[in-house]
mmCIF file of C-alpha atoms and ligand atoms in Angstrom:
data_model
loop_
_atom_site.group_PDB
_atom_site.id
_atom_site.type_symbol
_atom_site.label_atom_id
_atom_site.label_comp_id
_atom_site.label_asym_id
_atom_site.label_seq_id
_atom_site.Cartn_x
_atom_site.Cartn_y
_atom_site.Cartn_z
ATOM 1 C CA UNK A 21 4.023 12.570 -10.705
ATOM 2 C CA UNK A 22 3.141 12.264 -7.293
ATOM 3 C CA UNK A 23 -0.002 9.558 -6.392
ATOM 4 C CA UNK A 24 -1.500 12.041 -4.046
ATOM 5 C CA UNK A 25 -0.921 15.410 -3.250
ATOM 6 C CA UNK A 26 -2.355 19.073 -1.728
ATOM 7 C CA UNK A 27 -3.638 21.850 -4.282
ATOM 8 C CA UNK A 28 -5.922 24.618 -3.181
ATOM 9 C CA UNK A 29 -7.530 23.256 0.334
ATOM 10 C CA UNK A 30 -8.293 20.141 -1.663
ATOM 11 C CA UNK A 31 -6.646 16.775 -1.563
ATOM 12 C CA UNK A 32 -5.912 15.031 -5.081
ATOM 13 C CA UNK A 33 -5.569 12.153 -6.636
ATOM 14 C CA UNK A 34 -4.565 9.863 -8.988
ATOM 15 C CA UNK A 35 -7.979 7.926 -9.476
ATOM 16 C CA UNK A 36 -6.653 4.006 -9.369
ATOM 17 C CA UNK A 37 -10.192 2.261 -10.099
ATOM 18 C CA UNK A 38 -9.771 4.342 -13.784
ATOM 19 C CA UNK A 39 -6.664 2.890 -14.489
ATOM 20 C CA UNK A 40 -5.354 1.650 -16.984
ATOM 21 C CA UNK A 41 -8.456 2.573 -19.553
ATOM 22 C CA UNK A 42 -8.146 6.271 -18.404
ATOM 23 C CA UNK A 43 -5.962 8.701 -16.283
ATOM 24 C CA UNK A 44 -8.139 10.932 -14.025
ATOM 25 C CA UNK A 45 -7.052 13.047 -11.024
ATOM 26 C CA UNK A 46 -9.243 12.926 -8.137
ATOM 27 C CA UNK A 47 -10.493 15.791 -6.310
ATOM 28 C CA UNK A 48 -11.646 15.065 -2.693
ATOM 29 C CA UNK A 49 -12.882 18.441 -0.885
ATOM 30 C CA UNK A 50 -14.552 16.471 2.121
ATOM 31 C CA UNK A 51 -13.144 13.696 4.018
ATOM 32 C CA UNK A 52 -16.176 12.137 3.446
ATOM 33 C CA UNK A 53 -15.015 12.076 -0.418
ATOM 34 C CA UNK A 54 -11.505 10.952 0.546
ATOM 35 C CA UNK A 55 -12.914 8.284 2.633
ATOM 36 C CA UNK A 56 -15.261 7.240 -0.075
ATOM 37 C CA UNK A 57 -12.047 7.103 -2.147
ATOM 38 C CA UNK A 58 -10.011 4.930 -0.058
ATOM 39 C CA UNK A 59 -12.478 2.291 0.478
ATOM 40 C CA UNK A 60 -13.102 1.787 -3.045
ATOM 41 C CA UNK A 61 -9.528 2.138 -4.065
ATOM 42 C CA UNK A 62 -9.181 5.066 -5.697
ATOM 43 C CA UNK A 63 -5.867 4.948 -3.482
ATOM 44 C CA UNK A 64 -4.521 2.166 -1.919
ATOM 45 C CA UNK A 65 -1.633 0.541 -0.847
ATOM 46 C CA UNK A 66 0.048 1.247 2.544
ATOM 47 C CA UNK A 67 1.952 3.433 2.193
ATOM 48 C CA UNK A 68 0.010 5.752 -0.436
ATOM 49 C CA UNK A 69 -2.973 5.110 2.735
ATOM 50 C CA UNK A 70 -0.050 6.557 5.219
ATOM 51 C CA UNK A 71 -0.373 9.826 3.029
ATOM 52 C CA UNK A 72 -3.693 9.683 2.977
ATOM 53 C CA UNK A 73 -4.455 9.515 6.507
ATOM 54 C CA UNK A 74 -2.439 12.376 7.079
ATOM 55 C CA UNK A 75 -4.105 14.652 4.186
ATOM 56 C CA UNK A 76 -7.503 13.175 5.400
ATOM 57 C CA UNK A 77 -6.639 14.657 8.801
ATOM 58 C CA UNK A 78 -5.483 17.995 7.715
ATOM 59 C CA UNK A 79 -8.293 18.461 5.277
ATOM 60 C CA UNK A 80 -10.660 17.803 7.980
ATOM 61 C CA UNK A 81 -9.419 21.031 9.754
ATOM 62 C CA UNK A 82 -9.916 23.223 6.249
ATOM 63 C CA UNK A 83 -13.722 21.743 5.083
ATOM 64 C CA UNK A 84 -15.104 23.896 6.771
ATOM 65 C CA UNK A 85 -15.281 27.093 9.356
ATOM 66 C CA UNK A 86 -14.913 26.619 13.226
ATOM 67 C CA UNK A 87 -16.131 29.079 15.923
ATOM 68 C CA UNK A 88 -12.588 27.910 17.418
ATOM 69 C CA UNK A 89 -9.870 25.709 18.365
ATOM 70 C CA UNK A 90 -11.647 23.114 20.504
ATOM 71 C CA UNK A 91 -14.417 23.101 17.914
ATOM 72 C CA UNK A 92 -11.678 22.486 15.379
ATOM 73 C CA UNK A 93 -10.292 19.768 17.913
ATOM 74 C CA UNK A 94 -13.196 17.666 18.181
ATOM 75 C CA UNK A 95 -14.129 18.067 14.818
ATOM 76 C CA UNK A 96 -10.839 16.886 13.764
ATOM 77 C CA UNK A 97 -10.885 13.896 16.289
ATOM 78 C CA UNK A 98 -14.395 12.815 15.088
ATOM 79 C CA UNK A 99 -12.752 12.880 11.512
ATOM 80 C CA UNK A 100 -9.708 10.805 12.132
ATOM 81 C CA UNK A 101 -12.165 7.833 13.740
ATOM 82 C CA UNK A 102 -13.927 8.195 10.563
ATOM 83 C CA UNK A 103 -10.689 7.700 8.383
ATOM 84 C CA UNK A 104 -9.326 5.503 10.618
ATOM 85 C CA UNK A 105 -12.690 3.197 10.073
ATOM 86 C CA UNK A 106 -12.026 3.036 6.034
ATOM 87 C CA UNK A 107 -9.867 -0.141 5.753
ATOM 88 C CA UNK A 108 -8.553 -2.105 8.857
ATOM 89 C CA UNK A 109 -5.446 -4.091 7.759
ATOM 90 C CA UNK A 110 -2.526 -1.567 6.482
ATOM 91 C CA UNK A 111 -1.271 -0.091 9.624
ATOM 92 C CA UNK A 112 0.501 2.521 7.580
ATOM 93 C CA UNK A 113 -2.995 4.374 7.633
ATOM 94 C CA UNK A 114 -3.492 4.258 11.344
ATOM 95 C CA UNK A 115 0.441 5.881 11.250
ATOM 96 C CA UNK A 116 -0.604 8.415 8.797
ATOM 97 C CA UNK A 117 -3.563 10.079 11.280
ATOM 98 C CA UNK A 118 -2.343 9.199 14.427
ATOM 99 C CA UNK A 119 1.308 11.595 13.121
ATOM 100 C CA UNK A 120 -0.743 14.425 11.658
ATOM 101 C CA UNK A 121 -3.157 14.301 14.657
ATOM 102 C CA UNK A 122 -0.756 14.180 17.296
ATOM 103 C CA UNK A 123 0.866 16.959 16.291
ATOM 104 C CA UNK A 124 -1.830 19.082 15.046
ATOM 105 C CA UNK A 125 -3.494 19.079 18.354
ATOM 106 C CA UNK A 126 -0.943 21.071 20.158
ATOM 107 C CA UNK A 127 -1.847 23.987 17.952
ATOM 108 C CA UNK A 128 -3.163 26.849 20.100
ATOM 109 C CA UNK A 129 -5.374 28.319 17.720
ATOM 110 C CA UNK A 130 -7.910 27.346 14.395
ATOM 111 C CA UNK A 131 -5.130 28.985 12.238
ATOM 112 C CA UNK A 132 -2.113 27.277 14.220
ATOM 113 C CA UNK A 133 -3.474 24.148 13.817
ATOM 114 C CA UNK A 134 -4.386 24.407 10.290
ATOM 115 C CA UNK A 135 -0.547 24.914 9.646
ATOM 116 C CA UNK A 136 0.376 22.043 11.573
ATOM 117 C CA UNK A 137 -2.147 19.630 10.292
ATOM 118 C CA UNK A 138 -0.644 20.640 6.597
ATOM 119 C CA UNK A 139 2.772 20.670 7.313
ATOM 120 C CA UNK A 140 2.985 17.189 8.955
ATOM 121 C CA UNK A 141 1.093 15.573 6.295
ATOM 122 C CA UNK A 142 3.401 16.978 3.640
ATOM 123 C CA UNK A 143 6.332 15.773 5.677
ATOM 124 C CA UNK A 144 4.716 12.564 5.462
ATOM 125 C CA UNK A 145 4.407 12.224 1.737
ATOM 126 C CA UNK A 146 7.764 13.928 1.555
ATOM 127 C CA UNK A 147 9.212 11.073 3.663
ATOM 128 C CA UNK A 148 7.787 8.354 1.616
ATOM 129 C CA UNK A 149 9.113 9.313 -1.531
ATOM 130 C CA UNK A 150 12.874 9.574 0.429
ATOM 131 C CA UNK A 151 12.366 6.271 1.749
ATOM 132 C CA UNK A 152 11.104 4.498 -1.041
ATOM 133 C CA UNK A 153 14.289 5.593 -2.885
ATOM 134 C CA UNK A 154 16.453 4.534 -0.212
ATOM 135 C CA UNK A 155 15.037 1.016 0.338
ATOM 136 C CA UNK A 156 15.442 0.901 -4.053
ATOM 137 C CA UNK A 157 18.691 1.685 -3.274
ATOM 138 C CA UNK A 158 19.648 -0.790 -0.755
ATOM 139 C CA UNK A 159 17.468 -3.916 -2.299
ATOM 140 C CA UNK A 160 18.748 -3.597 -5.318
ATOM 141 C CA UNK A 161 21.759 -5.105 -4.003
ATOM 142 C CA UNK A 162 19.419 -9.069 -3.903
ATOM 143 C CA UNK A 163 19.594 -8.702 -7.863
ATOM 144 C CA UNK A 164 21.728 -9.839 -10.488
ATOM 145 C CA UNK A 165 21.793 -9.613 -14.706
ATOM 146 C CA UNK A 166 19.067 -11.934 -15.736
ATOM 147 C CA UNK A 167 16.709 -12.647 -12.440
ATOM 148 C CA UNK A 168 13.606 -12.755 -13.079
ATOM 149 C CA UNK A 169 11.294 -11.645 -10.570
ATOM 150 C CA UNK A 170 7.431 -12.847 -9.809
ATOM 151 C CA UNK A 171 5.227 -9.918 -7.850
ATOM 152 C CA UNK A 172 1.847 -9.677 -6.648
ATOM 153 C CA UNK A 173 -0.579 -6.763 -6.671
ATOM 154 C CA UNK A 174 1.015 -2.847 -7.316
ATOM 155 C CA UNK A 175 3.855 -2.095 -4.953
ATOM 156 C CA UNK A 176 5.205 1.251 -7.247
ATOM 157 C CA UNK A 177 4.171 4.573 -7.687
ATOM 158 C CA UNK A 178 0.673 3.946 -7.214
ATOM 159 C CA UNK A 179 1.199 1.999 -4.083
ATOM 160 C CA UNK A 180 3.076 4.930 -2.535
ATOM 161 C CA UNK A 181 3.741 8.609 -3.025
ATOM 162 C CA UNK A 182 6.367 7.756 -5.293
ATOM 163 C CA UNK A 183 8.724 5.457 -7.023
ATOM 164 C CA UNK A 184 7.126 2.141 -4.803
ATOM 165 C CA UNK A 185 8.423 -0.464 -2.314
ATOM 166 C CA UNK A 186 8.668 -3.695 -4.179
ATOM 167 C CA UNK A 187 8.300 -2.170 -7.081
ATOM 168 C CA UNK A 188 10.390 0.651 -6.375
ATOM 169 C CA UNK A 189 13.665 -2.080 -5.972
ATOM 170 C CA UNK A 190 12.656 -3.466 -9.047
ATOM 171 C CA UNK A 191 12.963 -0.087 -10.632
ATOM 172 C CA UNK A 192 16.139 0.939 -9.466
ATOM 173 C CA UNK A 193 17.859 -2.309 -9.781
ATOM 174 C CA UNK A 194 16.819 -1.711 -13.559
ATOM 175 C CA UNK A 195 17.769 1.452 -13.055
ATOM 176 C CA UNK A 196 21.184 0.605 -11.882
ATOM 177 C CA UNK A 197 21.683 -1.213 -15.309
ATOM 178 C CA UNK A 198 20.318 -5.209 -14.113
ATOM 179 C CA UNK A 199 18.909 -6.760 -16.637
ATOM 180 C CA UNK A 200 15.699 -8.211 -14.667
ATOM 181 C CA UNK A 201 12.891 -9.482 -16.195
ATOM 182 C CA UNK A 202 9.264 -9.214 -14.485
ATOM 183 C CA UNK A 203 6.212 -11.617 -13.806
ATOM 184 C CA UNK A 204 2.989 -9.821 -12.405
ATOM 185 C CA UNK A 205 0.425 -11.760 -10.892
ATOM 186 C CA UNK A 206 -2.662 -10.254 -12.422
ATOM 187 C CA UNK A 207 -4.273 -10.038 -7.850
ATOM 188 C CA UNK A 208 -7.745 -11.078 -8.564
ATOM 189 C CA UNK A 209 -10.406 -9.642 -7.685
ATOM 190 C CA UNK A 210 -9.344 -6.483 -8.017
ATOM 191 C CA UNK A 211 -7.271 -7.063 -10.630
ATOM 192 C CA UNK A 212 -3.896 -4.136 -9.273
ATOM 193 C CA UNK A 213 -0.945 -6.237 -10.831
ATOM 194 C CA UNK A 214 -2.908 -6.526 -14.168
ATOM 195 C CA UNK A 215 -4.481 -2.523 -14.197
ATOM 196 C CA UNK A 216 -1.587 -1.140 -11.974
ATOM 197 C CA UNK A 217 1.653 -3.174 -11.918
ATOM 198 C CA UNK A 218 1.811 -3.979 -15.655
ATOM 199 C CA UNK A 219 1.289 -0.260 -16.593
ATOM 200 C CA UNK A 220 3.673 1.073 -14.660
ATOM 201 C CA UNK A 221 6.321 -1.231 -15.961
ATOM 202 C CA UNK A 222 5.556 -0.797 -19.430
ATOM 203 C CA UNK A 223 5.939 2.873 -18.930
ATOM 204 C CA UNK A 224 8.991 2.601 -17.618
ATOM 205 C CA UNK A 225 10.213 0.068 -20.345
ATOM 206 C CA UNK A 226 10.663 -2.778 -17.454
ATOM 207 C CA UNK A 227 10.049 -6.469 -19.673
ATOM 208 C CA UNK A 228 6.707 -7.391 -17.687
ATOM 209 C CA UNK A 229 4.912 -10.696 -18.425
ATOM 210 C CA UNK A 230 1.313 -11.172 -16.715
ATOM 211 C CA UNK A 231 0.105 -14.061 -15.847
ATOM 212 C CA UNK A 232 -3.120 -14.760 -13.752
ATOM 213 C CA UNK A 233 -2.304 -15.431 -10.200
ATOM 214 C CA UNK A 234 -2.959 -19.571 -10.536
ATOM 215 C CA UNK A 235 0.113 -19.593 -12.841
ATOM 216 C CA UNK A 236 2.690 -18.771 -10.255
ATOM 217 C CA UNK A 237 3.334 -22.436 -9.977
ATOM 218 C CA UNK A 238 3.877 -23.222 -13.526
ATOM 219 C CA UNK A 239 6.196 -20.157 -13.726
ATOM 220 C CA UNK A 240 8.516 -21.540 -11.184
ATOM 221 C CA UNK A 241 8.304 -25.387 -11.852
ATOM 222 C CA UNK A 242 9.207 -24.639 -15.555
ATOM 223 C CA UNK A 243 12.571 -21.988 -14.070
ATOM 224 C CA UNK A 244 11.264 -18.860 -15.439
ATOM 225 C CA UNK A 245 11.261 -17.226 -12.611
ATOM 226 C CA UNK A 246 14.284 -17.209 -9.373
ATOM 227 C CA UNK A 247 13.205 -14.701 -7.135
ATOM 228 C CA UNK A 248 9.826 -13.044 -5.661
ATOM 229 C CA UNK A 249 9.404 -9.915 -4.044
ATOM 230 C CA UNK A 250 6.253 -8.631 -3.195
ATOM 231 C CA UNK A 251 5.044 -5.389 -0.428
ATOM 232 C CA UNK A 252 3.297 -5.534 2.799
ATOM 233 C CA UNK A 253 0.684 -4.233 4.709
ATOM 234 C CA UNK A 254 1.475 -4.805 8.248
ATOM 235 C CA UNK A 255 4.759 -6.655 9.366
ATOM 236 C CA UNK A 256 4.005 -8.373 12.982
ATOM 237 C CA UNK A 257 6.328 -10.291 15.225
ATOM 238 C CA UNK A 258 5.022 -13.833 13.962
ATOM 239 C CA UNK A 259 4.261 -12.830 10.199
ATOM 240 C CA UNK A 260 3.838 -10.259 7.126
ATOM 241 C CA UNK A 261 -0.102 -9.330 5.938
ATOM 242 C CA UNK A 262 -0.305 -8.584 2.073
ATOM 243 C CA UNK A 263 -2.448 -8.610 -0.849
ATOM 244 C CA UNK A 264 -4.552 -11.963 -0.923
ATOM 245 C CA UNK A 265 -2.019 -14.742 -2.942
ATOM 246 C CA UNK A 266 1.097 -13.461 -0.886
ATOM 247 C CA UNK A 267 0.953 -16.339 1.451
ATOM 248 C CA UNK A 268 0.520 -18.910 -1.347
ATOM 249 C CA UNK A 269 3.584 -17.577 -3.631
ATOM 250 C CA UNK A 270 5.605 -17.421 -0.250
ATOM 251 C CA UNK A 271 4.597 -21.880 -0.416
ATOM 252 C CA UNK A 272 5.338 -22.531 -3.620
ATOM 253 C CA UNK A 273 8.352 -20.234 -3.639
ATOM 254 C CA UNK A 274 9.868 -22.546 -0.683
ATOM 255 C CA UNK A 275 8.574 -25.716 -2.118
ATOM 256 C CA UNK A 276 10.614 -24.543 -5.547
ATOM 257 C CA UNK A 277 14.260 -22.878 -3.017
ATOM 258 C CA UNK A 278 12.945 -20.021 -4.824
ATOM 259 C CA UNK A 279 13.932 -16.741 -2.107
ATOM 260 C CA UNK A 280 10.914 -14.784 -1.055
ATOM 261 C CA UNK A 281 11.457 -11.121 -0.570
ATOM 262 C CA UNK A 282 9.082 -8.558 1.252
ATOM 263 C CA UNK A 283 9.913 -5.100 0.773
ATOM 264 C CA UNK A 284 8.193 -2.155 3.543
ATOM 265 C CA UNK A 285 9.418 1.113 5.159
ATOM 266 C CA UNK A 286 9.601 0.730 9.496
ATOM 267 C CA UNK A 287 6.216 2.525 9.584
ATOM 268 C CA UNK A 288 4.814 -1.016 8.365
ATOM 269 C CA UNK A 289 6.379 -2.664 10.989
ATOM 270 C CA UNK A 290 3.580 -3.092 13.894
ATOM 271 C CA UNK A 291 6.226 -4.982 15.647
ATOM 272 C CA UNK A 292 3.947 -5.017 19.022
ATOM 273 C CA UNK A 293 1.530 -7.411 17.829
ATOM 274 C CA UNK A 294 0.866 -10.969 16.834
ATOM 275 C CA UNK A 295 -0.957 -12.112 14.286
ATOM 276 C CA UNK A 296 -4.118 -13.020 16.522
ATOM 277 C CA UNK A 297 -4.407 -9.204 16.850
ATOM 278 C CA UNK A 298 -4.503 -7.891 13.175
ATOM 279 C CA UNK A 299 -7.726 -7.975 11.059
ATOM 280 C CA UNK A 300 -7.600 -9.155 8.013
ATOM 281 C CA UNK A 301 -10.310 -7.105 5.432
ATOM 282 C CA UNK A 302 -13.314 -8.936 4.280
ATOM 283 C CA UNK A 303 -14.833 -7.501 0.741
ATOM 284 C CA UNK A 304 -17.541 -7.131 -0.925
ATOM 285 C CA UNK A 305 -19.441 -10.509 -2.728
ATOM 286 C CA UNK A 306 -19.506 -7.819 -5.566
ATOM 287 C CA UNK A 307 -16.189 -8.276 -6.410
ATOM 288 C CA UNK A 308 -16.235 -12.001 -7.453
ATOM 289 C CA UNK A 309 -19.393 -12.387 -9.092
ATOM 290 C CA UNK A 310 -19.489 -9.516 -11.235
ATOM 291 C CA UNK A 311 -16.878 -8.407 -14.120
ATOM 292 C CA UNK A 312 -16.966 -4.736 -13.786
ATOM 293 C CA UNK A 313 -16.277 -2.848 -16.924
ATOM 294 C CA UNK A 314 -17.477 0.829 -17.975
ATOM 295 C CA UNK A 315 -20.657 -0.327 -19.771
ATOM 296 C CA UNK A 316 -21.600 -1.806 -16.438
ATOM 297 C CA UNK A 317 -21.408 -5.279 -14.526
ATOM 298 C CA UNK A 318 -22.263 -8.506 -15.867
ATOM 299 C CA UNK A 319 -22.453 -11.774 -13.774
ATOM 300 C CA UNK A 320 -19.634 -14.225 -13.883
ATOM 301 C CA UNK A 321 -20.956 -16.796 -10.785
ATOM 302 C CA UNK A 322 -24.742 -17.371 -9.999
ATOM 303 C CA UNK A 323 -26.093 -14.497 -7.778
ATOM 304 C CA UNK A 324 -26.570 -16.432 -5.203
ATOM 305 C CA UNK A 325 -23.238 -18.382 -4.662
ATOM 306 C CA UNK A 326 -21.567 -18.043 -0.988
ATOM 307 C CA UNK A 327 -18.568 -16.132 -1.282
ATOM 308 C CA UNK A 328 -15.494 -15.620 1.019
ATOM 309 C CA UNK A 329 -13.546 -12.535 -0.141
ATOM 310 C CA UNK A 330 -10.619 -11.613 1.989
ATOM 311 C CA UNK A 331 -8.453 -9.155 0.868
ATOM 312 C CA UNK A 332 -5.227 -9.996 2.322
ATOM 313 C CA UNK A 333 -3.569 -13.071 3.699
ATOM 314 C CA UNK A 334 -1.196 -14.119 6.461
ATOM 315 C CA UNK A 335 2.713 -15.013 5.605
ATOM 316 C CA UNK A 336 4.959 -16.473 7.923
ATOM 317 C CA UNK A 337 7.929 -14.552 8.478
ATOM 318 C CA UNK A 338 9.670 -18.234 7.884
ATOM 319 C CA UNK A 339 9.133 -18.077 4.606
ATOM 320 C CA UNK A 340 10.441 -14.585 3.744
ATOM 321 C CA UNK A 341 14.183 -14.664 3.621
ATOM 322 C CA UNK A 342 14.615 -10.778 3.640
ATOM 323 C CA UNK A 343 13.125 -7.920 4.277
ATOM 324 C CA UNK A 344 14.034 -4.094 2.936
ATOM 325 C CA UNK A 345 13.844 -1.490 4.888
ATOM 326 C CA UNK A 346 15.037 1.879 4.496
ATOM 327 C CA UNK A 347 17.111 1.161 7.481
ATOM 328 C CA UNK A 348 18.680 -1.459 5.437
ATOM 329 C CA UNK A 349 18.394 -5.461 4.399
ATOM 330 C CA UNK A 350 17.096 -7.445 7.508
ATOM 331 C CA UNK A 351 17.387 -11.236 7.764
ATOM 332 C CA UNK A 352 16.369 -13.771 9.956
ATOM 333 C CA UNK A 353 16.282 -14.759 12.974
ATOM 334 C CA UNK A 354 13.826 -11.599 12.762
ATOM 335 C CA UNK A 355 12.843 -11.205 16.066
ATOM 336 C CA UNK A 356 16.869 -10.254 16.752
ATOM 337 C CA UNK A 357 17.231 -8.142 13.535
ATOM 338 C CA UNK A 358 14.179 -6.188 13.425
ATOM 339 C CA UNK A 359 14.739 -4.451 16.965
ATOM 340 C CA UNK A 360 18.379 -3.884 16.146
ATOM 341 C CA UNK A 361 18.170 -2.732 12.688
ATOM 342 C CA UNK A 362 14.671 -0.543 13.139
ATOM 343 C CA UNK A 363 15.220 0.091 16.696
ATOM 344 C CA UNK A 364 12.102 -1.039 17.754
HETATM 345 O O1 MRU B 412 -5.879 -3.694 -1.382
HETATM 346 P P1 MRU B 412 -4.655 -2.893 -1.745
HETATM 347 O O2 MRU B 412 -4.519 -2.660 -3.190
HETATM 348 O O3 MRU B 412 -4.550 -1.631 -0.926
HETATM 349 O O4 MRU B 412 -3.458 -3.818 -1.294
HETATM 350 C C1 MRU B 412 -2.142 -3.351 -1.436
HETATM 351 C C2 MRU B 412 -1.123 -4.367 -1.134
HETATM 352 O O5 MRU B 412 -1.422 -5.453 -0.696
HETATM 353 C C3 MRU B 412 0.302 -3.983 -1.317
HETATM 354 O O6 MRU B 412 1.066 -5.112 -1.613
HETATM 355 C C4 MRU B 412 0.836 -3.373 -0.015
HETATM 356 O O7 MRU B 412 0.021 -2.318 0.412
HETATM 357 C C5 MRU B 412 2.209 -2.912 -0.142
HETATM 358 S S1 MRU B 412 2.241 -1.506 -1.179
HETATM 359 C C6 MRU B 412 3.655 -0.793 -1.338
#
């Protein structure tokens, strides 16, 4: 099943902050209630946000009725800075409005653009779920009968439209009949390799261990795991943004010869920019002093302890010895590779 999709001028999804205690589709009607939904989660993960920019921007031209087309227009605009203003580090949701909006825009009439604005964002979730089976296809090739794999956060289904990116090559090397064992990293605070990763995998009858994400250096000092691979939010010249804990498995993973994989499609690539120039998402305090369950919240630090909650961290592109693309397997010396194998 697809993560998020279009059903009756509404767009719907799978609701991720449920998961794994209960399976509930999300119905967003506004952009205000997709927005709401992306900010606390309900979808994430770049590429599933590349989807949902691009639904967010065609349902913004069918909540409501215009006089016309350059009411529509500005409406629509207005909308997409809202969107845009949800989460800042993923670029794939900038990609995601910018595409749909671009091209809606040079409809001539309310209709017209409606049929633009829908088409375009299907083509985008259409898209994903190609590309996320070609770069399974193509990374499967960095695994062998008895790896065993550390990951961080949820890179699969849920991360995308469907199938995943560093998830997704886990799946189809598995798939292809490697025997691969996997190690989540349970990606405190917010807990997606423990509520996400795991229950995908177990699903799909992948062997999945969790551990919580200060065990990643046990679980290579002691051999149980040769090879990481983890997703990515924004790929720079200099570096690779991802779920807070990326950075410090891509350390220990060198200080251990362990390879460090990243796996993305192009439109993660922001290959314009430095580091300097990306902003890394600050959360809530929320999220570290309280345990969340359905009964409510009960403290786990004093209430008034200083917190610093980022939710993603900075990896060199040193430490990453390949990246997979749809485009195919790209090595260093990156700044050679990337422009010829992504043309860009
Ligand atoms: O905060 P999240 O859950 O949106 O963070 C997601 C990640 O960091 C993923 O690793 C990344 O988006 C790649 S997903 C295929």
């Amino acid at each position: 099943m697809r993560t998020i999709f279009w059903e009756n001028n509404a767009v719907k999804l799978i609701d991720q902050r449920k998961l794994p205690d209960s399976f509930e589709i999300l119905t967003c009607r506004t952009v205000n209630e997709l927005g709401e939904a992306i900010r606390t989660l309900a979808i994430r993960g770049a590429p599933a946000l590349e989807a949902a920019g691009g639904y967010g921007v065609a349902l913004s031209a069918f909540e409501r009725d215009f006089s016309d087309e350059n009411e529509l227009r500005e409406h629509m605009k207005g909308r997409a800075d809202y969107l845009a203003s949800t989460r800042p580090t993923a670029v794939n949701l900038f990609v995601g409005i910018e595409r749909v909006m671009n091209s809606a825009l040079k409809g001539k009439s309310v209709e017209e653009i409606r049929e633009i604005a829908l088409k375009e964002a299907q083509r985008i979730a259409d898209e994903d779920v190609e590309r996320n089976m070609k770069m399974g296809e193509i990374g499967a090739e960095l695994f062998e009968d008895g790896d065993s794999v550390l990951t961080i956060c949820n890179t699969g289904s849920l991360a995308t439209v469907y199938w995943g990116t560093a998830l997704g090559v886990i799946r189809s090397a598995v798939e292809k009949g490697i025997e691969l064992k996997v190690f989540a990293c349970e990606t405190r605070p917010l807990n997606q390799g423990s509520r996400l990763t795991t229950w995908e995998l177990i699903q799909d009858g992948i062997d999945v261990t969790l551990i919580i994400d200060s065990m990643a250096g046990i679980v290579m000092q002691r051999g149980m795991v040769n090879k990481v691979i983890v997703g990515a939010d924004r790929i720079v010249r200099d570096a690779v943004f991802n779920k807070i804990g990326t950075y410090t498995l891509s350390v220990l993973a060198k200080a251990h010869g362990i390879p460090f994989y990243v796996a993305a499609p192009k439109t993660t690539f922001d290959w314009e920019k430095f580091s300097q120039e990306v902003v890394i998402e600050e959360r809530s305090r929320e999220e570290l002093i309280y345990c969340h369950t359905k009964c409510g919240k009960t403290l786990i630090a004093p209430k008034n302890v200083k917190v610093y909650n980022p939710a993603f961290d900075r990896t060199p592109l040193e430490n990453v010895a390949a990246v997979v693309t749809e485009h195919g397997l790209i090595y260093p010396p990156y700044s050679e590779n990337v422009p010829k194998i992504l043309g860009l």
